[in-house]
Coordinates of C-alpha atoms and ligand atoms in Angstrom, one line a residue:
M1 CA 0.2 4.0 -8.8
C2 CA 1.9 7.0 -10.2
G3 CA 5.3 8.2 -8.8
I4 CA 7.0 11.6 -9.1
V5 CA 10.7 12.7 -8.9
G6 CA 12.3 16.0 -9.6
F7 CA 15.8 17.5 -9.4
I8 CA 17.5 20.9 -9.6
G9 CA 21.3 21.1 -9.7
D10 CA 24.5 20.5 -11.6
K11 CA 24.7 16.7 -11.4
E12 CA 24.0 14.5 -14.4
K13 CA 20.2 14.5 -14.4
K14 CA 19.3 11.5 -16.5
Q15 CA 20.7 9.0 -13.9
I16 CA 19.3 10.8 -10.9
L17 CA 15.8 10.8 -12.4
I18 CA 16.0 7.2 -13.7
D19 CA 17.3 6.0 -10.4
G20 CA 14.6 7.8 -8.5
L21 CA 11.9 6.3 -10.7
R22 CA 13.4 2.9 -10.1
E23 CA 12.9 3.3 -6.4
L24 CA 9.2 4.0 -7.2
E25 CA 8.7 0.9 -9.4
Y26 CA 7.2 -1.1 -6.6
R27 CA 4.2 1.2 -6.6
G28 CA 3.2 -0.2 -10.0
Y29 CA 3.1 1.7 -13.3
D30 CA 2.5 1.2 -17.0
S31 CA 4.6 4.0 -18.6
A32 CA 7.3 6.4 -17.6
G33 CA 8.8 9.7 -18.7
I34 CA 11.4 12.3 -18.0
A35 CA 11.8 16.0 -19.1
V36 CA 15.1 17.9 -18.5
M37 CA 15.6 21.6 -19.1
D38 CA 18.9 23.4 -19.3
C39 CA 18.7 27.2 -19.8
C40 CA 16.0 27.2 -22.4
N41 CA 16.0 23.8 -24.1
I42 CA 13.7 21.1 -22.9
S43 CA 14.3 17.5 -23.8
V44 CA 11.6 14.9 -23.1
F45 CA 11.6 11.1 -23.3
K46 CA 8.7 8.7 -22.7
A47 CA 8.2 5.0 -22.9
V48 CA 5.4 2.5 -22.3
G49 CA 6.2 -0.4 -20.0
K50 CA 9.2 -0.8 -17.8
I51 CA 11.7 1.9 -16.9
V52 CA 14.3 0.0 -18.8
N53 CA 12.5 1.0 -22.0
L54 CA 12.8 4.6 -21.1
E55 CA 16.4 4.1 -20.2
H56 CA 17.0 2.5 -23.6
K57 CA 15.5 5.6 -25.4
M58 CA 17.8 7.8 -23.4
K59 CA 21.0 5.8 -23.8
D60 CA 22.8 8.4 -26.0
V61 CA 22.0 11.5 -23.9
E62 CA 23.5 13.0 -20.8
F63 CA 22.5 16.2 -19.0
N64 CA 25.5 17.7 -17.3
G65 CA 25.8 21.2 -16.0
F66 CA 23.0 23.2 -14.3
G67 CA 19.5 22.3 -15.1
V68 CA 16.2 21.0 -13.8
G69 CA 14.4 17.8 -14.4
I70 CA 11.1 16.0 -13.6
G71 CA 10.2 12.4 -14.0
H72 CA 7.1 10.3 -13.6
T73 CA 5.8 6.7 -13.6
R74 CA 2.2 6.5 -14.7
W75 CA -0.5 4.1 -13.7
A76 CA -3.3 4.7 -16.2
T77 CA -6.5 6.3 -15.0
H78 CA -7.7 8.7 -17.7
G79 CA -6.6 7.3 -21.0
K80 CA -4.7 4.2 -22.0
P81 CA -1.1 3.5 -21.1
T82 CA 0.4 5.0 -24.3
E83 CA 3.4 7.3 -24.9
L84 CA 1.1 10.2 -25.6
N85 CA -0.6 9.8 -22.3
A86 CA 2.6 9.3 -20.4
H87 CA 3.9 12.2 -18.3
P88 CA 5.5 14.8 -18.5
H89 CA 2.8 16.7 -20.5
L90 CA 3.7 19.6 -22.6
G91 CA 2.1 23.0 -23.1
E92 CA 3.8 25.4 -25.5
F93 CA 6.9 26.0 -23.3
S94 CA 6.2 24.2 -20.0
Y95 CA 6.1 20.6 -18.8
V96 CA 4.1 19.0 -15.9
V97 CA 4.0 15.7 -14.0
H98 CA 1.1 14.9 -11.7
N99 CA -0.2 12.3 -9.4
G100 CA -3.8 12.1 -8.5
I101 CA -7.0 13.1 -10.3
I102 CA -8.2 16.5 -11.5
E103 CA -11.9 16.1 -11.1
N104 CA -12.9 19.3 -13.0
Y105 CA -10.6 18.5 -15.9
Q106 CA -13.4 18.2 -18.4
E107 CA -14.8 21.6 -17.9
L108 CA -11.3 23.2 -17.8
K109 CA -10.4 21.4 -21.0
T110 CA -13.5 22.6 -22.8
F111 CA -12.7 26.2 -21.6
L112 CA -9.1 26.0 -22.7
I113 CA -10.0 24.5 -26.1
S114 CA -12.3 27.5 -26.6
K115 CA -9.3 29.7 -25.9
G116 CA -7.4 27.9 -28.7
R117 CA -5.3 25.5 -26.7
V118 CA -4.6 22.2 -28.4
F119 CA -4.6 19.0 -26.4
L120 CA -2.6 15.9 -27.4
S121 CA -3.5 13.4 -24.7
Q122 CA -6.6 11.9 -23.1
T123 CA -5.3 12.7 -19.6
D124 CA -6.7 14.9 -17.0
T125 CA -3.1 16.1 -16.2
E126 CA -2.6 18.0 -19.5
V127 CA -5.1 20.6 -18.4
I128 CA -2.7 21.7 -15.7
V129 CA 0.0 22.8 -18.1
H130 CA -2.4 24.5 -20.5
L131 CA -4.2 26.3 -17.7
F132 CA -0.8 27.5 -16.3
E133 CA 0.2 28.9 -19.7
Y134 CA -3.2 30.5 -20.2
N135 CA -3.0 32.1 -16.7
L136 CA 0.5 33.3 -17.5
S137 CA -0.9 35.2 -20.4
L138 CA -3.2 37.0 -18.0
V139 CA -0.9 37.7 -15.0
E140 CA 2.5 37.6 -16.6
D141 CA 4.3 36.2 -13.6
C142 CA 5.1 32.5 -13.4
F143 CA 4.5 32.1 -9.7
N144 CA 1.2 34.1 -9.7
A145 CA 0.1 32.1 -12.8
F146 CA 0.9 28.8 -11.0
E147 CA -0.8 29.9 -7.8
K148 CA -3.9 30.9 -9.8
T149 CA -3.8 27.5 -11.6
I150 CA -3.7 25.5 -8.4
N151 CA -6.6 27.4 -7.1
E152 CA -8.7 26.5 -10.1
L153 CA -8.0 22.8 -9.8
K154 CA -10.4 20.4 -8.0
G155 CA -9.4 17.0 -6.9
A156 CA -6.2 15.4 -5.7
F157 CA -2.8 16.2 -6.9
A158 CA 0.9 16.3 -6.4
I159 CA 2.3 18.5 -9.2
L160 CA 5.8 19.5 -10.5
L161 CA 5.9 22.0 -13.3
M162 CA 8.8 23.5 -15.1
T163 CA 8.8 26.3 -17.7
K164 CA 11.2 27.9 -20.1
K165 CA 10.0 31.3 -18.8
E166 CA 11.8 30.6 -15.5
S167 CA 14.2 27.8 -16.4
D168 CA 15.9 27.6 -13.0
K169 CA 12.8 26.6 -11.0
I170 CA 10.4 23.9 -10.4
F171 CA 6.9 24.9 -9.3
F172 CA 5.1 22.4 -7.0
A173 CA 1.8 21.8 -5.2
K174 CA 0.3 19.2 -3.0
Q175 CA -3.4 18.4 -2.4
G176 CA -4.3 14.9 -1.4
S177 CA -1.3 13.1 -3.0
P178 CA 2.0 12.8 -1.2
L179 CA 5.0 15.1 -2.2
I180 CA 8.3 15.5 -0.5
V181 CA 11.1 18.0 -1.1
G182 CA 14.6 18.2 0.3
K183 CA 17.8 20.1 -0.1
S184 CA 21.2 18.4 -0.3
N185 CA 24.5 19.6 1.3
L186 CA 25.3 21.0 -2.1
N187 CA 22.1 23.0 -2.1
E188 CA 20.6 20.9 -4.9
I189 CA 16.8 20.3 -4.7
Y190 CA 15.2 16.8 -4.8
F191 CA 11.5 16.0 -5.1
S192 CA 9.8 12.7 -4.8
S193 CA 6.3 11.3 -4.0
S194 CA 7.8 9.0 -1.4
D195 CA 11.0 8.6 0.8
A196 CA 12.9 5.9 -1.1
P197 CA 14.3 8.0 -4.1
L198 CA 15.6 10.6 -1.7
I199 CA 17.6 8.3 0.6
G200 CA 21.3 8.9 0.1
H201 CA 20.8 12.3 -1.5
V202 CA 19.3 14.4 1.3
D203 CA 19.2 14.0 5.1
D204 CA 16.3 16.3 5.9
V205 CA 13.1 16.7 4.0
I206 CA 9.8 18.6 4.0
Y207 CA 6.7 16.4 3.8
L208 CA 4.3 18.9 2.2
E209 CA 0.9 19.2 3.6
D210 CA -2.4 19.5 1.7
G211 CA -2.9 23.0 0.4
E212 CA 0.9 23.8 0.2
Y213 CA 2.5 24.9 -3.0
G214 CA 5.5 27.0 -4.0
F215 CA 8.7 27.0 -6.1
A216 CA 12.2 25.7 -5.6
K217 CA 15.5 26.8 -7.2
L218 CA 19.1 26.0 -6.3
S219 CA 19.4 26.5 -2.6
E220 CA 15.9 27.8 -2.0
I221 CA 12.5 26.2 -1.3
S222 CA 9.7 28.7 -0.9
I223 CA 6.4 27.3 0.4
F224 CA 3.0 29.0 0.5
K225 CA -0.4 28.2 1.8
N226 CA -3.5 30.4 1.2
F227 CA -1.4 33.0 -0.6
I228 CA 0.9 33.4 2.4
K229 CA 4.6 32.3 2.6
I230 CA 5.1 29.9 5.4
D231 CA 8.1 28.3 7.2
V232 CA 8.1 24.6 7.4
A233 CA 10.6 22.7 9.6
P234 CA 12.3 19.8 7.8
K235 CA 12.2 16.3 9.2
K236 CA 14.9 13.6 9.3
L237 CA 14.6 11.3 6.3
P238 CA 14.9 7.5 7.2
N239 CA 18.2 6.1 5.9
N240 CA 17.5 2.4 5.8
K241 CA 18.0 1.3 2.2
Q242 CA 18.8 -2.3 2.8
F243 CA 15.1 -3.2 2.6
A244 CA 15.1 -1.9 -0.9
Q245 CA 17.3 -4.7 -2.3
K246 CA 16.3 -8.3 -3.0
S247 CA 19.2 -9.8 -0.9
G248 CA 19.6 -12.8 -3.2
F249 CA 15.9 -13.8 -3.3
R250 CA 14.3 -14.3 -6.7
F251 CA 11.6 -11.8 -6.0
F252 CA 10.9 -9.0 -3.5
M253 CA 7.8 -11.0 -2.5
E254 CA 9.9 -14.0 -1.6
K255 CA 12.3 -11.9 0.4
E256 CA 9.4 -10.3 2.2
I257 CA 7.9 -13.6 3.0
Y258 CA 11.2 -14.6 4.6
E259 CA 11.5 -11.3 6.4
Q260 CA 8.3 -11.9 8.3
S261 CA 10.0 -13.6 11.3
Q262 CA 12.2 -10.5 11.8
V263 CA 9.6 -7.8 11.3
I264 CA 7.0 -9.6 13.5
A265 CA 9.7 -9.5 16.2
D266 CA 10.3 -5.8 15.4
T267 CA 6.6 -5.1 15.7
M268 CA 6.6 -6.4 19.3
I269 CA 9.7 -4.5 20.5
G270 CA 8.8 -2.3 23.4
R271 CA 5.2 -3.3 23.2
V272 CA 5.2 -6.9 24.5
K273 CA 6.7 -6.8 28.0
D274 CA 7.1 -9.7 30.4
S275 CA 3.7 -9.6 31.9
L276 CA 1.7 -7.2 29.7
V277 CA 1.2 -5.6 26.4
H278 CA 1.7 -1.8 26.3
F279 CA 1.2 0.7 23.5
E280 CA 2.8 4.0 24.3
E281 CA 1.0 5.3 21.2
L282 CA -2.4 4.6 22.8
E283 CA -1.6 6.0 26.3
N284 CA -4.0 8.9 25.8
I285 CA -6.9 6.8 24.7
D286 CA -9.5 6.2 27.3
I287 CA -10.8 2.9 26.1
S288 CA -13.6 2.8 28.7
K289 CA -15.2 5.7 26.7
F290 CA -15.9 3.3 23.8
N291 CA -18.6 0.7 23.5
S292 CA -17.6 -0.4 20.0
I293 CA -14.9 -0.3 17.4
K294 CA -15.2 0.2 13.7
I295 CA -12.4 -0.7 11.3
C296 CA -12.1 0.5 7.7
A297 CA -9.6 -0.8 5.2
C298 CA -9.2 -2.1 1.6
G299 CA -7.9 -5.4 0.2
T300 CA -5.4 -7.3 2.3
S301 CA -5.7 -4.7 5.0
Y302 CA -9.4 -5.3 5.1
H303 CA -8.6 -9.0 5.7
S304 CA -6.4 -8.2 8.6
A305 CA -9.2 -5.9 9.9
L306 CA -11.6 -8.9 9.8
V307 CA -9.1 -10.9 11.9
G308 CA -9.0 -7.9 14.3
S309 CA -12.8 -8.0 14.7
Y310 CA -12.6 -11.6 15.9
L311 CA -9.8 -10.7 18.3
F312 CA -11.4 -7.5 19.7
E313 CA -14.6 -9.3 20.4
R314 CA -13.1 -12.5 21.8
V315 CA -10.2 -10.9 23.8
S316 CA -11.2 -7.3 24.6
K317 CA -15.0 -7.9 24.7
I318 CA -15.6 -4.9 22.5
Q319 CA -18.2 -5.1 19.8
T320 CA -16.4 -4.6 16.5
S321 CA -17.5 -4.0 12.9
V322 CA -15.4 -3.9 9.8
E323 CA -16.2 -2.2 6.5
I324 CA -14.6 -2.0 3.1
A325 CA -13.5 1.7 2.9
S326 CA -14.9 2.2 -0.6
E327 CA -18.3 1.0 0.5
F328 CA -18.2 2.9 3.8
R329 CA -17.6 6.3 2.1
Y330 CA -20.9 6.4 0.3
K331 CA -23.3 4.5 2.5
E332 CA -24.0 7.5 4.7
P333 CA -22.8 5.7 7.8
L334 CA -24.0 6.5 11.3
L335 CA -21.0 7.6 13.2
H336 CA -20.9 7.9 17.0
E337 CA -18.3 9.4 19.2
N338 CA -18.4 6.4 21.5
T339 CA -17.1 4.2 18.7
L340 CA -13.3 4.0 18.3
F341 CA -12.5 4.4 14.6
I342 CA -9.5 2.4 13.2
V343 CA -8.1 2.5 9.7
I344 CA -5.6 -0.1 8.5
S345 CA -3.3 0.6 5.6
Q346 CA 0.1 -0.6 4.5
S347 CA 0.8 2.6 2.5
G348 CA -1.2 5.1 4.5
E349 CA -2.2 6.6 1.1
T350 CA -5.1 4.5 -0.1
A351 CA -7.6 7.1 -1.2
D352 CA -10.8 5.3 0.0
T353 CA -9.4 4.5 3.4
L354 CA -8.0 8.0 3.8
E355 CA -11.4 9.5 3.0
A356 CA -13.1 7.1 5.5
L357 CA -10.6 8.4 8.1
K358 CA -11.4 12.0 7.2
M359 CA -15.1 11.3 7.5
A360 CA -14.6 9.8 11.0
K361 CA -12.6 12.8 12.0
H362 CA -15.3 15.1 10.7
A363 CA -17.8 13.2 12.9
N364 CA -15.5 13.9 15.9
M365 CA -14.6 10.3 16.4
I366 CA -11.3 9.3 18.0
T367 CA -9.3 7.8 15.2
V368 CA -6.3 5.4 15.1
A369 CA -4.3 4.5 12.0
I370 CA -2.5 1.2 11.8
C371 CA 0.1 1.8 9.1
N372 CA 3.4 0.8 7.7
V373 CA 4.6 4.2 6.5
D374 CA 5.5 6.9 8.9
N375 CA 4.6 10.4 7.8
S376 CA 2.0 9.0 5.4
S377 CA -1.2 10.9 4.9
M378 CA -3.2 8.6 7.2
V379 CA -0.6 8.8 10.0
R380 CA -0.7 12.6 9.7
V381 CA -4.5 12.7 9.7
A382 CA -5.3 10.2 12.5
D383 CA -5.4 11.2 16.1
F384 CA -3.2 8.2 17.0
S385 CA -1.1 6.0 14.9
I386 CA 0.6 2.6 15.4
L387 CA 3.4 1.8 12.9
T388 CA 3.5 -1.9 11.9
R389 CA 7.3 -1.7 11.4
A390 CA 7.3 -4.1 8.4
G391 CA 9.9 -2.0 6.5
I392 CA 9.4 -1.0 2.8
E393 CA 7.3 -3.6 1.1
K394 CA 8.1 -3.7 -2.6
G395 CA 6.2 -6.7 -3.8
V396 CA 2.8 -5.5 -5.0
A397 CA 1.2 -8.5 -3.3
S398 CA 1.2 -7.7 0.3
T399 CA 2.8 -10.2 2.7
K400 CA 4.8 -8.9 5.7
A401 CA 2.5 -5.9 5.9
F402 CA -0.4 -8.2 6.4
T403 CA 1.1 -10.3 9.1
T404 CA 2.5 -7.3 11.0
Q405 CA -1.0 -5.7 10.9
V406 CA -2.5 -8.8 12.4
M407 CA 0.2 -8.9 15.0
V408 CA -0.6 -5.3 15.9
L409 CA -4.3 -6.1 16.2
W410 CA -3.7 -9.1 18.4
M411 CA -1.5 -6.9 20.7
M412 CA -4.1 -4.1 20.7
A413 CA -6.8 -6.6 21.6
L414 CA -4.8 -7.8 24.6
H415 CA -3.9 -4.2 25.5
F416 CA -7.5 -3.2 25.6
A417 CA -8.5 -6.3 27.5
Q418 CA -5.9 -5.6 30.2
I419 CA -7.2 -2.0 30.6
K420 CA -10.8 -3.2 30.7
K421 CA -9.8 -5.9 33.1
V422 CA -11.7 -8.5 31.2
V423 CA -8.9 -11.1 31.3
N424 CA -6.9 -12.6 34.1
S425 CA -3.2 -12.7 34.5
E426 CA -3.0 -16.4 33.5
F427 CA -4.7 -15.6 30.2
I428 CA -2.4 -12.6 29.6
E429 CA 0.6 -14.8 30.3
K430 CA -0.5 -17.5 27.8
E431 CA -1.1 -14.9 25.2
I432 CA 2.2 -13.2 25.6
L433 CA 4.0 -16.6 25.5
A434 CA 2.2 -17.3 22.2
M435 CA 3.0 -13.8 20.8
R436 CA 6.7 -14.3 21.6
E437 CA 6.6 -17.6 19.6
S438 CA 5.0 -16.0 16.5
S439 CA 8.3 -14.8 15.1
N440 CA 9.6 -18.4 15.2
I441 CA 6.5 -20.1 13.8
I442 CA 6.4 -17.7 10.8
K443 CA 10.0 -18.3 9.9
V444 CA 10.1 -20.1 6.5
K445 CA 11.4 -23.6 7.1
E446 CA 13.2 -25.1 4.1
F447 CA 11.0 -28.2 4.0
Y448 CA 7.8 -26.2 3.8
H449 CA 9.1 -24.2 0.9
E450 CA 10.3 -27.3 -0.8
K451 CA 6.9 -29.1 -0.3
V452 CA 5.0 -26.1 -1.6
K453 CA 7.3 -25.8 -4.6
R454 CA 6.7 -29.4 -5.5
L455 CA 3.0 -29.6 -5.1
S456 CA 2.4 -26.2 -6.8
K457 CA 2.8 -27.9 -10.2
R458 CA -0.5 -29.7 -9.6
Y459 CA -2.5 -26.5 -9.3
L460 CA -1.8 -24.7 -12.6
H461 CA -5.1 -25.5 -14.3
G462 CA -8.6 -26.5 -13.2
H463 CA -11.6 -24.2 -13.0
G464 CA -10.9 -22.5 -9.8
F465 CA -9.9 -22.5 -6.2
F466 CA -11.9 -22.3 -3.0
F467 CA -9.9 -21.3 0.1
I468 CA -12.0 -22.2 3.1
G469 CA -11.6 -21.6 6.8
R470 CA -13.6 -20.7 9.9
D471 CA -13.2 -18.0 12.6
V472 CA -10.0 -16.0 11.9
F473 CA -9.1 -18.6 9.3
Y474 CA -12.0 -17.3 7.2
P475 CA -10.3 -13.9 6.6
L476 CA -7.1 -15.9 6.1
A477 CA -8.9 -17.9 3.4
L478 CA -9.9 -14.6 1.8
E479 CA -6.3 -13.5 1.9
G480 CA -5.0 -16.8 0.5
A481 CA -7.4 -16.5 -2.4
L482 CA -6.5 -12.8 -3.0
K483 CA -2.8 -13.6 -3.0
L484 CA -3.3 -16.4 -5.5
K485 CA -5.5 -14.4 -7.9
E486 CA -3.3 -11.3 -7.8
I487 CA -0.2 -13.0 -8.9
S488 CA -1.3 -16.2 -10.7
Y489 CA -4.4 -14.7 -12.5
L490 CA -6.3 -17.9 -11.6
H491 CA -9.8 -17.6 -10.3
A492 CA -9.9 -18.1 -6.5
E493 CA -12.4 -17.4 -3.8
G494 CA -12.3 -17.3 -0.1
Y495 CA -15.3 -18.7 1.8
P496 CA -16.3 -19.4 5.4
A497 CA -16.3 -23.2 5.4
G498 CA -19.7 -23.4 6.9
E499 CA -21.2 -21.5 4.0
M500 CA -20.2 -23.9 1.3
K501 CA -23.3 -26.0 1.6
H502 CA -25.5 -22.8 1.1
G503 CA -24.6 -22.7 -2.6
P504 CA -20.9 -22.8 -3.6
I505 CA -20.7 -26.6 -3.1
A506 CA -22.7 -26.8 -6.4
L507 CA -19.3 -26.1 -8.1
A508 CA -17.6 -29.1 -6.5
D509 CA -16.0 -31.6 -8.9
S510 CA -12.5 -32.9 -9.4
E511 CA -11.4 -29.8 -11.2
L512 CA -12.3 -27.6 -8.3
F513 CA -9.3 -27.1 -6.0
T514 CA -10.2 -26.6 -2.3
V515 CA -7.5 -25.3 0.0
A516 CA -8.8 -26.2 3.5
L517 CA -7.4 -24.4 6.5
M518 CA -7.9 -26.9 9.3
P519 CA -6.3 -25.6 12.5
K520 CA -6.2 -27.8 15.6
N521 CA -7.1 -25.1 18.1
I522 CA -10.3 -23.7 16.6
L523 CA -13.4 -25.6 15.4
H524 CA -11.3 -28.5 14.0
D525 CA -14.2 -30.9 13.9
K526 CA -16.6 -28.4 12.3
I527 CA -14.3 -27.6 9.4
K528 CA -13.4 -31.3 9.1
S529 CA -17.0 -32.1 8.4
N530 CA -17.3 -29.1 5.9
V531 CA -14.3 -30.5 4.0
E532 CA -15.7 -34.1 4.1
E533 CA -18.8 -32.7 2.3
L534 CA -16.6 -31.3 -0.4
S535 CA -14.6 -34.5 -0.6
A536 CA -17.8 -36.5 -1.1
R537 CA -18.4 -34.4 -4.2
D538 CA -15.0 -35.3 -5.5
A539 CA -13.4 -31.9 -5.1
T540 CA -9.6 -31.9 -5.1
I541 CA -8.5 -31.1 -1.5
L542 CA -5.3 -29.6 -0.3
S543 CA -5.6 -29.5 3.5
I544 CA -3.2 -27.6 5.7
S545 CA -3.3 -28.8 9.3
P546 CA -1.3 -30.3 12.1
I547 CA -3.7 -33.2 12.2
E548 CA -3.6 -35.8 9.4
F549 CA -6.7 -35.8 7.3
N550 CA -7.1 -38.9 5.2
L551 CA -9.6 -37.5 2.7
S552 CA -7.1 -34.9 1.3
D553 CA -5.4 -35.3 -2.0
D554 CA -2.5 -33.2 -0.8
F555 CA -1.6 -32.5 2.7
I556 CA 0.7 -29.9 4.4
K557 CA 1.4 -30.9 7.9
T558 CA 1.8 -27.8 10.1
T559 CA 3.3 -27.5 13.6
D560 CA 1.4 -28.8 16.5
T561 CA 1.0 -25.7 18.7
E562 CA -1.4 -24.8 21.5
H563 CA -2.5 -21.4 20.2
F564 CA -4.7 -20.7 17.1
M565 CA -2.8 -17.5 16.3
L566 CA 0.4 -19.5 15.9
E567 CA -1.4 -21.7 13.5
F568 CA -2.7 -18.6 11.8
F569 CA 0.8 -17.1 11.3
E570 CA 2.3 -20.4 10.0
M571 CA -0.6 -20.9 7.6
S572 CA -0.3 -17.3 6.4
M573 CA 3.3 -18.0 5.3
I574 CA 2.4 -21.3 3.6
L575 CA -0.4 -19.6 1.6
Q576 CA 1.9 -16.8 0.5
L577 CA 4.5 -19.4 -0.7
F578 CA 1.8 -21.4 -2.4
A579 CA 0.6 -18.3 -4.4
M580 CA 4.1 -17.3 -5.2
E581 CA 5.3 -20.7 -6.4
I582 CA 2.2 -21.1 -8.7
S583 CA 2.8 -17.6 -10.1
I584 CA 6.5 -18.5 -10.8
R585 CA 5.6 -21.7 -12.6
L586 CA 3.1 -19.8 -14.7
G587 CA 5.9 -17.4 -15.7
N588 CA 4.3 -14.3 -14.2
D589 CA 5.9 -11.2 -12.9
V590 CA 5.5 -12.0 -9.2
D591 CA 6.5 -8.5 -7.9
M592 CA 4.6 -6.5 -10.4
P593 CA 1.4 -8.3 -11.4
R594 CA -0.6 -7.0 -14.3
N595 CA -3.2 -4.3 -13.6
L596 CA -2.2 -3.8 -10.0
A597 CA -0.6 -0.9 -8.2
K598 CA 1.1 -0.9 -4.8
S599 CA -0.5 2.2 -3.5
V600 CA -4.0 3.0 -4.7
T601 CA -4.1 6.8 -4.3
V602 CA -7.2 7.3 -6.5
E603 CA -10.7 6.3 -5.9
Ligands
LIG1 C1 -3.0 -7.0 -1.9 C2 -2.8 -5.6 -1.6 C3 -4.0 -4.7 -1.7 C4 -3.9 -3.7 -0.6 C5 -5.0 -2.6 -0.8 C6 -4.9 -1.6 0.4 O1 -1.9 -7.8 -1.9 O2 -1.7 -5.2 -1.4 O3 -5.2 -5.4 -1.6 O4 -3.9 -4.3 0.6 O5 -4.8 -1.9 -2.0 O6 -3.7 -1.0 0.5 P1 -3.2 -0.3 1.8 O7 -3.0 -1.4 2.8 O8 -1.9 0.4 1.4 O9 -4.2 0.7 2.2

């Protein structure tokens, strides 16, 4: 998804902007661009593909001395990923970068063309800069023209605009897409659409809220809302950059799979006590008020939501439903105040999930965001939020964010069960013991990784994969299939094992690979007979289980534990490694798979 950086100051600007864009690479993009202005000259560079291409184009230039610069990584929405469509976009004397979507761009474009403006790109963004210059011809003051422009835009945006008419400033606006601004000790100004590029440059930042806009110049940030200047207190910027490096692993995804043991432990700190689970964040929720829970999410987060639904019903005895956020938004859902509404999101910026959250708020529901990014839009909108503490996740295919989400849901289920008094102390003790063991079980053991590496070579062809499981292993099967298709581009489907005979088994033959999740502690015999049915049709079976299964072609023997959630975490790690090793063998870009973005901030 698109990323934005900006800078005002004396330092060499090319490197600051390029470095900033690099920190945003994990979000996914297909072109990048930079514009720098000193006094009244503007230089602009754009390149399709990786940032290194942009850097190459800029290898002979430097921008020392006072100036302003803006940069952008673009993930194509309106118009193909071409240089012409890459940001920054030019008017006659101004440049703009933009994240989000301008919904009324078509009518604005028609109007501006009728006024003689010439458009070069297919993007919605280009209307912003032309509209600004048109408005400037009416009001003759840059800030007023910018304010008027913002008020005429519909949709979601984070915008940085610079113009030769006031060459010491950047004009900015935020509506529905994240934008952060900070001032350094030297009074330079830094902008970014997320924390990472700002770390090391500024200590305190302002997380702009929807509807806020303004201008910045050296040593000054002026913020406005509804035509009135406002004061906004800065917040401390996190300073942990170590997560942003690969630490010797081949890919961020690999590093993040290995980090799971640590982050699962972090997720429990202060929450799992000796004899109970406690969430300070939920202290003010009266759970007895709710007779049901609804969870909304997308993608991998939707899979963890499904796991949560099994746990809330089984452990907390609360009826729970789960919906894909993009479906939920338009189905005219019936929302009741006695339903607790939960959204789950790694980024906290996913447009569909954010919108679902806003709908629930609008219906006066109590809302909780389970999220990995503090100060993200969802965290700010929800009544309560629980941070998953996975650290920055750079691999586009989510791993540690998923398992920490599941950990949070498991803890929440027990937390609610304790409050509702539907479980006894013996049960709580067993659960807590298992929770404490989770961090160990998910640790990548060398022999697992070696085994997965070796057997991955047998799964590079064929006409598809079925991942099958039952109970919470059904959402895990969905997740295993999603991981594989995202980074290997092989066709894979997740299925509830009991459903295979209702149709999909028709596909079974030796070229159909079945990855069977066969835990010991839940429905082992049931899934065994489902897999036997597939084996009888000559499907190629990779079974993952602590119990030997003699009909499998490949077998990964997991740890013999006494809790299904421990089996769940161990199998999660194995499926992640499986997808990654296949992707590596196929020569794919594991961390930045084609067509995908880390944070999907458009519908
Ligand atoms: C898959 C993946 C996506 C995200 C989905 C929701 O590996 O990462 O499916 O889970 O786009 O994103 P968040 O969790 O940020 O709302």
